[in-house]
XYZ file of C-alpha atoms in Angstrom:
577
model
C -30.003 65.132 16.000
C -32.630 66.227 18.469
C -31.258 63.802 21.421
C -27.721 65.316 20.750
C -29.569 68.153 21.382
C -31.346 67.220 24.431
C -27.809 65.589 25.952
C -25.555 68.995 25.286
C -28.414 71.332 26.871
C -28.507 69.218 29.813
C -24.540 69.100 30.338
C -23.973 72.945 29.745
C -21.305 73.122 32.397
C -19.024 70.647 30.598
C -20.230 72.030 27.409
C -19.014 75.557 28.280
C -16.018 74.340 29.366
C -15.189 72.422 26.363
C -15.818 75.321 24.457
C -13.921 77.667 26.685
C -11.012 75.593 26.314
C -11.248 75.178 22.713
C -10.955 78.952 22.739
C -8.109 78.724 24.347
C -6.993 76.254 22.246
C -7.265 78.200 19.247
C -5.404 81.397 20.550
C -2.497 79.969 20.820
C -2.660 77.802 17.814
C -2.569 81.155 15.772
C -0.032 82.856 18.072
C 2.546 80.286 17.019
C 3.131 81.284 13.116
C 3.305 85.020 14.378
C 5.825 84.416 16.835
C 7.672 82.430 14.108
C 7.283 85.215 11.659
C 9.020 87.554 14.255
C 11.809 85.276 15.540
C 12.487 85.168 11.100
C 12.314 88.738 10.651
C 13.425 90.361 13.835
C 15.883 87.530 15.245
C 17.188 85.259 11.967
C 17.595 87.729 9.443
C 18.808 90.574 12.050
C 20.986 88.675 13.971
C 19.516 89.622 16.895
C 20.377 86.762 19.727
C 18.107 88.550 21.989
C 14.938 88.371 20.081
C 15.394 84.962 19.127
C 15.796 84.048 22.928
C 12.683 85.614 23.599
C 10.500 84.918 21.209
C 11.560 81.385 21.497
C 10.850 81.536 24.823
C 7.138 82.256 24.162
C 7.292 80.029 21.659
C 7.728 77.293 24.661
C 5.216 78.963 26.789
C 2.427 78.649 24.625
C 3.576 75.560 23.337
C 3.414 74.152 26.860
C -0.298 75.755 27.419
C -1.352 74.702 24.584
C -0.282 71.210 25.371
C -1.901 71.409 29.096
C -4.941 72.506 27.832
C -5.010 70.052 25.113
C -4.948 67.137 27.678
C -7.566 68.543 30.038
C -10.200 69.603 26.550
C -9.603 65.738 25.772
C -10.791 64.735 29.257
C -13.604 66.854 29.653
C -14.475 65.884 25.647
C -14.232 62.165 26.717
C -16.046 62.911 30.648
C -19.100 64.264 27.394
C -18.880 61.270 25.520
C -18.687 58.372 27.848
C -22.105 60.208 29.853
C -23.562 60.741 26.289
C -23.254 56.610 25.967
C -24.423 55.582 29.381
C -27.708 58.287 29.069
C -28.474 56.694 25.672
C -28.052 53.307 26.716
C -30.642 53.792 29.231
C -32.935 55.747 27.419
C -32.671 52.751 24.520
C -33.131 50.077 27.462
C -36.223 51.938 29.050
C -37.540 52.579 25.817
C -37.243 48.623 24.865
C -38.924 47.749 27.647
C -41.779 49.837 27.350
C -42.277 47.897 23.501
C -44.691 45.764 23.042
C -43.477 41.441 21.948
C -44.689 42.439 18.587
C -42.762 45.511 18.075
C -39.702 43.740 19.643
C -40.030 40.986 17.388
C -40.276 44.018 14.307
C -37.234 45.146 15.360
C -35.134 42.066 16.338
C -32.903 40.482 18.927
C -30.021 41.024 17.106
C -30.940 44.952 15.638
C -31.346 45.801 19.315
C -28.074 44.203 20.313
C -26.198 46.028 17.525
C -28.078 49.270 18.257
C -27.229 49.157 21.809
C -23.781 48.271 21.572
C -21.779 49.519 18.229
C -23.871 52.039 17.143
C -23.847 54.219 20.187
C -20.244 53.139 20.750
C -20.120 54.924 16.904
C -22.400 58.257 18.420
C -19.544 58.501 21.312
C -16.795 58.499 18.701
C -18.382 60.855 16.389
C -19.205 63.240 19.241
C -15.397 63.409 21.000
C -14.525 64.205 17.018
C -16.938 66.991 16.564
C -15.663 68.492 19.663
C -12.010 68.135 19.884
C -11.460 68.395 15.703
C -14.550 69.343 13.915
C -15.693 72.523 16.033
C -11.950 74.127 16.245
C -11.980 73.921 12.265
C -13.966 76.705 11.454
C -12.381 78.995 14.246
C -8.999 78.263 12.645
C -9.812 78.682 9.300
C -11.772 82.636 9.467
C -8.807 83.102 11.789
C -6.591 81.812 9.845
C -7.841 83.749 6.775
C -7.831 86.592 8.488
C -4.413 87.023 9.361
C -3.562 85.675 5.790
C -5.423 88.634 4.125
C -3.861 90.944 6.233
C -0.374 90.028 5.176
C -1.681 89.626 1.530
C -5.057 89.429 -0.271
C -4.295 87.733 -3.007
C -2.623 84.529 -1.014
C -5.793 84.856 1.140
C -8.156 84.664 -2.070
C -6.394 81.506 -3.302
C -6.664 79.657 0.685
C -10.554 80.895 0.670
C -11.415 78.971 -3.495
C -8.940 75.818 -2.137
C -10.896 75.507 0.999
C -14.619 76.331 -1.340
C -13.323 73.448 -3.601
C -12.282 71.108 -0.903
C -15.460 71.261 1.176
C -17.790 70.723 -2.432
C -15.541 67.993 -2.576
C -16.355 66.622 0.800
C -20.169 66.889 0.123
C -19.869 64.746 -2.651
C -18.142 62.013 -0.809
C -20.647 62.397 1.965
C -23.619 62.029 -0.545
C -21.626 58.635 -2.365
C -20.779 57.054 1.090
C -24.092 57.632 2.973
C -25.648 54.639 1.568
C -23.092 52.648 1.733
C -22.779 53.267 5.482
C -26.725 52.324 5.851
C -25.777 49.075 4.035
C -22.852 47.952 6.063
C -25.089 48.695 9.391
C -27.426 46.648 7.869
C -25.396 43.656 7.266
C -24.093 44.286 10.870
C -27.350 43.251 12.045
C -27.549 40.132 10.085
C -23.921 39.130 11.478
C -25.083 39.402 14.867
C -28.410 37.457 14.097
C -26.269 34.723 12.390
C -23.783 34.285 14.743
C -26.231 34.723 17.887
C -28.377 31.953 16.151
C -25.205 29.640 15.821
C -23.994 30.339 19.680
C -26.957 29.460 21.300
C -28.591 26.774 19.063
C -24.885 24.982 18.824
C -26.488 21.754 20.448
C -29.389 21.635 17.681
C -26.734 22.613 15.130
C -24.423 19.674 16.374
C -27.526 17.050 16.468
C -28.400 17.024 13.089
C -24.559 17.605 11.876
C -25.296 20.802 9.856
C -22.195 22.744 10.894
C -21.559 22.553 7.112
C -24.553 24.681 6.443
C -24.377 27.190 9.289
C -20.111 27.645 8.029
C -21.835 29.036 4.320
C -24.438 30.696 5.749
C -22.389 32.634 8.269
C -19.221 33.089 5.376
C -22.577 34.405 2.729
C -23.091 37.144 5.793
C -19.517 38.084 6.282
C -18.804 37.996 2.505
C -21.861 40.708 2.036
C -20.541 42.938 4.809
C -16.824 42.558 3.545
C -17.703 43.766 0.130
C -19.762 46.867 1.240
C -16.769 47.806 3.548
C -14.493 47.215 0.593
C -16.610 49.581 -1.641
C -16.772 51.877 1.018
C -12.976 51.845 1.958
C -12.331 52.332 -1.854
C -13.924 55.457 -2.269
C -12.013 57.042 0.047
C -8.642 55.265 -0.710
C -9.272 57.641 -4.158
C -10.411 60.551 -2.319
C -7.308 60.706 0.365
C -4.727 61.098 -1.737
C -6.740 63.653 -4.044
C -7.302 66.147 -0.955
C -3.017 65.498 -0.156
C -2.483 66.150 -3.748
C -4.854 69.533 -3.565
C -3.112 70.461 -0.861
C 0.165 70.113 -2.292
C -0.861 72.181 -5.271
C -1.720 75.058 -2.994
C 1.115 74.962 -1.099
C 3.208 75.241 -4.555
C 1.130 78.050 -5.706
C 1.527 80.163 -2.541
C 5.018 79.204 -2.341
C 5.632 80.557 -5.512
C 3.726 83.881 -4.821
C 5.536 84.208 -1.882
C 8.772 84.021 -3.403
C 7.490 86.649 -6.448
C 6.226 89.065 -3.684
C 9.670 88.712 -1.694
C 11.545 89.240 -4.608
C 9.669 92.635 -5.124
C 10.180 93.555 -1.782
C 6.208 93.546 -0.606
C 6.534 90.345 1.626
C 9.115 89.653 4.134
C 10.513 86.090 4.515
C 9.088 85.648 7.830
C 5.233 86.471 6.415
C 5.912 84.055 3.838
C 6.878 81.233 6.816
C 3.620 82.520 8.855
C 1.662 82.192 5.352
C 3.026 78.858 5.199
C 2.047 77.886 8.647
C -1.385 79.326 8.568
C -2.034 77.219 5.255
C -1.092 74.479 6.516
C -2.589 74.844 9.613
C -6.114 75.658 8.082
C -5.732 72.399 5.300
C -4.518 69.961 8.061
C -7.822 71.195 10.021
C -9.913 70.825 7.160
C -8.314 67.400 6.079
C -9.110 66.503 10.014
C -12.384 67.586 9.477
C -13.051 65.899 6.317
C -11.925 62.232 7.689
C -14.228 63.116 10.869
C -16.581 63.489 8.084
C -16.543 60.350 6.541
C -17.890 58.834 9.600
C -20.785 60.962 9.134
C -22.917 58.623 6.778
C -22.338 55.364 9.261
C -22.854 58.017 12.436
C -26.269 59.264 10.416
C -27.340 55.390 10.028
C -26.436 54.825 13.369
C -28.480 57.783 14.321
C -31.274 56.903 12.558
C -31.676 53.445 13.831
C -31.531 54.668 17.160
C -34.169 57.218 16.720
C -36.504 54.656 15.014
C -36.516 53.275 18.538
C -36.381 56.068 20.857
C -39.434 57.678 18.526
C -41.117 54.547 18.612
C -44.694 54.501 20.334
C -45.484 51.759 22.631
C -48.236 49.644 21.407
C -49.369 49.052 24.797
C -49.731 52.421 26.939
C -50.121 52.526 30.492
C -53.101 54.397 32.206
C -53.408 56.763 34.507
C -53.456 54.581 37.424
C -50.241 54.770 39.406
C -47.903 51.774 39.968
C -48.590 49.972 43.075
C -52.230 51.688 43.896
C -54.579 49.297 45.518
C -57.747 48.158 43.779
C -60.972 48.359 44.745
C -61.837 44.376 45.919
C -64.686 42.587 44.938
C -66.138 39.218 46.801
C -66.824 37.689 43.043
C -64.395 36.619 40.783
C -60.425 37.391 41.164
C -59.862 37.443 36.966
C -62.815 37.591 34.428
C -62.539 37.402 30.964
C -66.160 38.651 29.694
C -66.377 37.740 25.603
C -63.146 38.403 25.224
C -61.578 38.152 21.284
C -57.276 38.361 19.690
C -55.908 38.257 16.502
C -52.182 38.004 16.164
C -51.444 41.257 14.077
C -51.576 39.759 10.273
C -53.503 36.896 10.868
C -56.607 36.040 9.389
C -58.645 34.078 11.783
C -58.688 34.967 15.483
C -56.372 32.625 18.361
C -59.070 33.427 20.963
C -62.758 33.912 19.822
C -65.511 35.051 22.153
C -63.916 33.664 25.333
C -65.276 33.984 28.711
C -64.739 32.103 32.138
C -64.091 33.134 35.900
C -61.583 32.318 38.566
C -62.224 32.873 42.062
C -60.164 33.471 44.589
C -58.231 30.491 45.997
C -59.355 28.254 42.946
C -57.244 26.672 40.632
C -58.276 26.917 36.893
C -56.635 24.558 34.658
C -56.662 25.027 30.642
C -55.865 22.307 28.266
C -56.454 21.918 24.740
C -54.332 20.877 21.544
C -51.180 22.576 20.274
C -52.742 26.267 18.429
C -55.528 25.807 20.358
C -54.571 29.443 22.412
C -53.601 28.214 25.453
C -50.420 29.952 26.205
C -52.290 33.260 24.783
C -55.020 33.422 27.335
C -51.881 33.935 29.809
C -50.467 37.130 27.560
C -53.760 38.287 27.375
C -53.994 38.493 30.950
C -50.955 39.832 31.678
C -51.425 42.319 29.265
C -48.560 41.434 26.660
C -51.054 41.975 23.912
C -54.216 44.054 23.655
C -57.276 42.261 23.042
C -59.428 43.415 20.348
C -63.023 42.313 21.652
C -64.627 42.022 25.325
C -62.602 42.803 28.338
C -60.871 40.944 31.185
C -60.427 42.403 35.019
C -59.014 41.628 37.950
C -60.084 42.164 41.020
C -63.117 43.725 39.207
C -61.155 46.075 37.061
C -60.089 46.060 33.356
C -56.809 45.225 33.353
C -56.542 48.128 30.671
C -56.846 51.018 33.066
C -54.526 49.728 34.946
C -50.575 50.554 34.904
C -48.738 47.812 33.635
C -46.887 47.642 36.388
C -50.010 47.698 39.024
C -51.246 44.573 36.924
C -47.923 42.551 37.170
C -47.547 43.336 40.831
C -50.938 41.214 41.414
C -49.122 38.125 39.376
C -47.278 35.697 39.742
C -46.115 34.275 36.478
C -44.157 31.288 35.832
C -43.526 31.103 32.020
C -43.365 28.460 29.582
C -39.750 28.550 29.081
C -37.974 28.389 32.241
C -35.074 31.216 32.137
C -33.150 32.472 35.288
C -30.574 35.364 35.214
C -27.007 35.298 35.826
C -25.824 35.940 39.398
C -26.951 32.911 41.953
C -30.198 32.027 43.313
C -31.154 34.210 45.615
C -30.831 36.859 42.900
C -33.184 35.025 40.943
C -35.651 34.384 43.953
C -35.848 37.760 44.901
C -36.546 39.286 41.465
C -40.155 38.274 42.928
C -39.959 40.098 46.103
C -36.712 42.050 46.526
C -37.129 42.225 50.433
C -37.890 38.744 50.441
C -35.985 37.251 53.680
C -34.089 34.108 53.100
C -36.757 31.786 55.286
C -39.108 33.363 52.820
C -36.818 31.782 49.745
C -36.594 28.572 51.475
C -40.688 28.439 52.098
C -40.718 29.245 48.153
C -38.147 26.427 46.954
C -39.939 23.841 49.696
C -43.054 24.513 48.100
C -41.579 24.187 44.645
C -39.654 20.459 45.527
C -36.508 22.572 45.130
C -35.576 22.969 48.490
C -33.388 19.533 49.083
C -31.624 20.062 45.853
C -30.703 24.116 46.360
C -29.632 22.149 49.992
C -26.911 20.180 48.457
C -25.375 22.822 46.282
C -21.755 23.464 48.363
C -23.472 27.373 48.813
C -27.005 26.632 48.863
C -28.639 29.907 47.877
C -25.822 31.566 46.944
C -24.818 28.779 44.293
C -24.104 30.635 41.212
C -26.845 30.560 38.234
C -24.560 30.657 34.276
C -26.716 32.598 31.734
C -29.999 31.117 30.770
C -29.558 28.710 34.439
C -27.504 26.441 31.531
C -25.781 25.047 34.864
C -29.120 23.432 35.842
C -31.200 20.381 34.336
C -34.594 21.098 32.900
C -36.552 20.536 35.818
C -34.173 22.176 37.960
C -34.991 25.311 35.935
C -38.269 24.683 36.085
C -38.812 24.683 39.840
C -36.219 27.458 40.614
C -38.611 29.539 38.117
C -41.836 28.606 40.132
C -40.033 29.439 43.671
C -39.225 32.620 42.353
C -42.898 33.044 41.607
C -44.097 32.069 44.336
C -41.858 34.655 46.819
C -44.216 37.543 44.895
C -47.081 36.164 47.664
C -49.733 37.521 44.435
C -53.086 37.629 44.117
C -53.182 35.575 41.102
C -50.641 32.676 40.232
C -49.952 31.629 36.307
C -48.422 28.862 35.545
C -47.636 28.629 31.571
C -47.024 24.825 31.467
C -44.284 25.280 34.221
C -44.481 21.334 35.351
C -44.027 20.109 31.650
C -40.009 19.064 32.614
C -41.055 17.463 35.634
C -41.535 14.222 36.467
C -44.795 12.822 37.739
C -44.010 11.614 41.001
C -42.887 15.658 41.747
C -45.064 16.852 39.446
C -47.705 15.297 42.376
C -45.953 16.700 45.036
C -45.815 20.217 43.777
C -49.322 20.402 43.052
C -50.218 18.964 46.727
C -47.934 21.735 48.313
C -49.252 24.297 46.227
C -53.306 23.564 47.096
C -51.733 23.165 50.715
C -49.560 26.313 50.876
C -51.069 28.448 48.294
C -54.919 28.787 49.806
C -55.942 32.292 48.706
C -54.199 33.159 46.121
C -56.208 32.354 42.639
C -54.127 29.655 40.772
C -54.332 29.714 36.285
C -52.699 26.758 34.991
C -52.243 26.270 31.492
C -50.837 22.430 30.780
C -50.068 19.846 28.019
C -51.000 16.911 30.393
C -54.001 16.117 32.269
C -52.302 14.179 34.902
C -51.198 17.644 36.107
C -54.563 19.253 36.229
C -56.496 16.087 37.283
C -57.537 18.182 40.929
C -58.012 21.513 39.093
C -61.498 23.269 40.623
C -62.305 23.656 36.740
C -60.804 22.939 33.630
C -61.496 24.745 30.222
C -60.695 23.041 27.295
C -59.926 25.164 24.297
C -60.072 23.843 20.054
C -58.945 26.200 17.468
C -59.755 29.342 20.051
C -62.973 28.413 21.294
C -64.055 27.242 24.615
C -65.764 23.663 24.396
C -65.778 22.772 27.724
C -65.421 23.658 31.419
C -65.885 21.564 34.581
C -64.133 19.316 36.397
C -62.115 16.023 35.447
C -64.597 14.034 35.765
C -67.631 16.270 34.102
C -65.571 16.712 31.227
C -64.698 12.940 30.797
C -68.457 12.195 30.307
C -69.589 15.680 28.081
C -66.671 16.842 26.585
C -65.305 14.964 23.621
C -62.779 16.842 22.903
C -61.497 16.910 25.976
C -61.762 12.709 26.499
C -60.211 12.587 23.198
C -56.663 14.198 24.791
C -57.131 11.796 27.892
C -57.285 8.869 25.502
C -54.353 9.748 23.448
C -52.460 10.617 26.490
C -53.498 7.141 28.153
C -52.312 5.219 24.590
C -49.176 6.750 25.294
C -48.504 5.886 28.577
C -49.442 2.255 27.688
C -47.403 1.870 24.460
């Protein structure tokens, strides 16, 4: 409850309003039975035409206040709850991105989507109730008691046990549904995950003709959410028409009271009528109150899920060091990775084991080795993604953990194994590298990247719209657009995470000659499947099972390396079969 909390403190003004208007609210929601109590006594039963005028004339005016102040309570109680979602929508966002890959992967694609969607959607809901029905409920009901006992104690007695009774009732049903509501939000999450798995994989799905499977596994996830909301639903279809039938019991006992005490001449009709009202009044604000309640377990799970999150710790924590501070610079190496050692969490044997190598400025650095071999990890490693466990690695002659994370990126330029661009068009995309990027600077990027004559035919050229995922663009299209965009950051260090893989070789060639052409001092980490892309690579390190087994150049490693001529043999089989 603690960010519900934080959110209210820091919106007192609307708070206080919403309160004051609530007030308000509740004034002349008790006015009306004494009015009508009068206009009985004083106007019905006397005859008097005057009294009835005017009471029914204030009657109208507070009906209408009421009303006008009703409307404007609902906007400021909405104004509360839309800012309540967009603050914890960011907060959730910030907080995800400040997660470490393993701790996302923990959570889940789909959790996160659910979490950031329904169940703050569910917080919003749950907070407009608590204002506009919840919080007026026990104003009403002293209130309402209060006048009660004053026109008789005994009526007043039976409202306080009826409303005891009804709210231990209302505990119970909170304590049955709870985990119910943590089930269904649950089973929420493995909807999304289902159906997100069957949207985007629908071409995989479609190859191998298992749209039979994915039908029963989807219908086993919508079957296991249907039955929780049916158990769920059922409780309180019971416990509905038990509160209506309490209700009516009351009514019929204070009804009859009424009628005894007006018989002996202690209560006049018109008290009876303002009893009336004030009961009903008080059980239609509790039975509001109680179905406000029922979304208490699922607004609890929602909640909870959200403050798993929030409360979360970030495995990797930034330093000290503020974003964007220049290091110190150092005429050796541009990266180093001294002795450095990772283990995935869970696994037994370590990816990367006692690694070291340099890369100076302006050289290129290829890595090769076989699939598991920890290729693709030296790049997380470097960019921080994971924590290693053993050694250290700097850049620019500093460990890249007392650094800020974003101080470390700055200094990269990362093009990453699977090509993904955003939505919007490609100059969006380009500049997520350098947001003041000019457009000549885009242009020098895509020329480089032997995407500049295709961006050139689009009908709008930079400004050609990019689908979700860049699912408008081939492969290689992707794959270039995604090293342009790297290459507008101008870093100090340039990864490329088997980024020419999609490419074929006659561009493949031509990228790699622009790059050693255009690219001259920035250091240059290329991580790749085939050797014909690293074949003019300063030095190559070949990685087996984690361990470095050879560095040099193509030629060095042909001769001492057998690992290393054992991929250039395969490679060469293939090209001649």
């Amino acid at each position: 409850m603690k960010y519900f909390k934080i959110f209210l403190k820091s919106h007192k003004g609307k708070l206080f309003l919403s309160v004051l208007l609530l007030l308000c609210s509740v004034v002349g929601t008790l006015l009306i039975p004494t009015l009508i109590a009068n206009v009985v006594d004083q106007g019905i039963l006397q005859g008097d035409m005057k009294v009835i005028t005017r009471v029914g004339l204030q009657m109208l005016l507070v009906a209408l206040a009421g009303s006008a102040i009703s409307v404007f309570s609902s906007w400021v109680t909405s104004d509360l709850g839309a800012l309540f979602g967009r603050e914890m929508r960011s907060k959730l966002f910030k907080k995800i991105q400040e997660l470490s890959v393993h701790q996302f992967d923990q959570l889940g694609v789909s959790s996160l989507l659910t979490r950031s969607t329904s169940d703050i959607t569910n917080l919003q809901q749950t907070l407009g109730m608590m204002l506009q029905i919840v919080a007026p409920a026990p104003l009403i009901l002293v209130a309402s008691m209060i006048m009660t006992f004053m026109i008789s104690p005994m009526i007043a007695l039976i409202q306080f046990a009826s409303i005891v009774l009804m709210m231990l009732a209302s505990v119970v049903l909170l304590k049955k549904s709870n985990a119910l509501s943590r089930s269904i939000q649950r089973r929420l999450d493995l909807i999304n995950k289902v159906v997100r798995e069957s949207i985007t994989g629908v071409r995989v799905i479609r190859a191998f003709g298992n749209e039979a499977y994915e039908e029963h596994r989807s219908g086993k996830a919508y079957e296991s959410y249907a039955e929780n909301m049916i158990h769920l639903n059922r409780l309180f279809a019971v416990a509905t028409p038990m509160i209506w039938l309490a209700m009516g019991a009351v009514m019929l006992v204070i009804l009859g009271l009424g009628g005894a005490f007006s018989l002996k001449g202690t209560m006049a009709v018109g008290q009876i009528t303002a009893v009336i009202e004030y009961t009903t009044m008080t059980m239609g604000y509790l039975i509001s109150a109680a179905s406000a309640f029922t979304t208490l377990p699922k607004t609890l799970a929602c909640l909870g899920r959200l403050q798993e999150v929030l409360d979360m710790e970030p495995a990797i924590k930034d330093n000290d060091i503020a974003p964007g501070k220049k290091l110190k610079q150092q005429e050796d190496a541009i990266v180093a990775f001294n002795h450095v050692s990772f283990s995935y969490p869970g696994a037994e044997e370590p990816v990367i084991h006692d690694l070291s190598f340099k890369i100076m400025p302006g050289q290129t650095t290829a890595v090769i080795g076989s699939t598991g071999s920890g290729k693709s990890t030296i790049a997380d490693l470097l960019l921080r993604i994971h924590d290693i466990q053993q050694g250290s690695i700097t850049l620019g002659g500093t460990d890249i953990r007392s650094l800020s994370q974003q101080s470390l990126r700055d200094r990269i330029g990362c093009v990453p194994q699977k090509a993904f661009l955003f939505s919007g068009t490609i100059a969006d995309n380009l500049r997520m590298g350098n947001e003041q990027a000019a457009d000549r600077d885009l242009w020098t990027a895509l020329r480089i990247a032997q995407a500049e004559n295709f961006v050139k035919g689009l009908p709008k050229g930079l400004n050609s719209p990019v689908a979700q995922g860049g699912t408008n663009f081939s492969g290689g299209q992707r794959q270039r657009l995604s090293i342009a965009r790297a290459l507008v950051k101008k870093a100090d260090v340039f990864l490329f995470d088997d980024s020419f893989s999609a490419l074929d070789v006659k561009t493949d060639a031509a990228l790699r000659t622009a790059l050693r052409q255009n690219v001259k001092t920035s250091a240059k980490l290329v991580i790749a499947q085939r050797i014909s892309s690293i074949l003019d690579a300063d030095q190559i390190l070949v990685l087996d099972k984690g361990c470095l087994v050879g560095i040099g150049t193509h030629d060095i490693l042909l001769k001492n390396c057998s690992v290393y001529r054992a991929i250039a043999e395969s490679q060469m089989n293939e090209r001649e079969a």
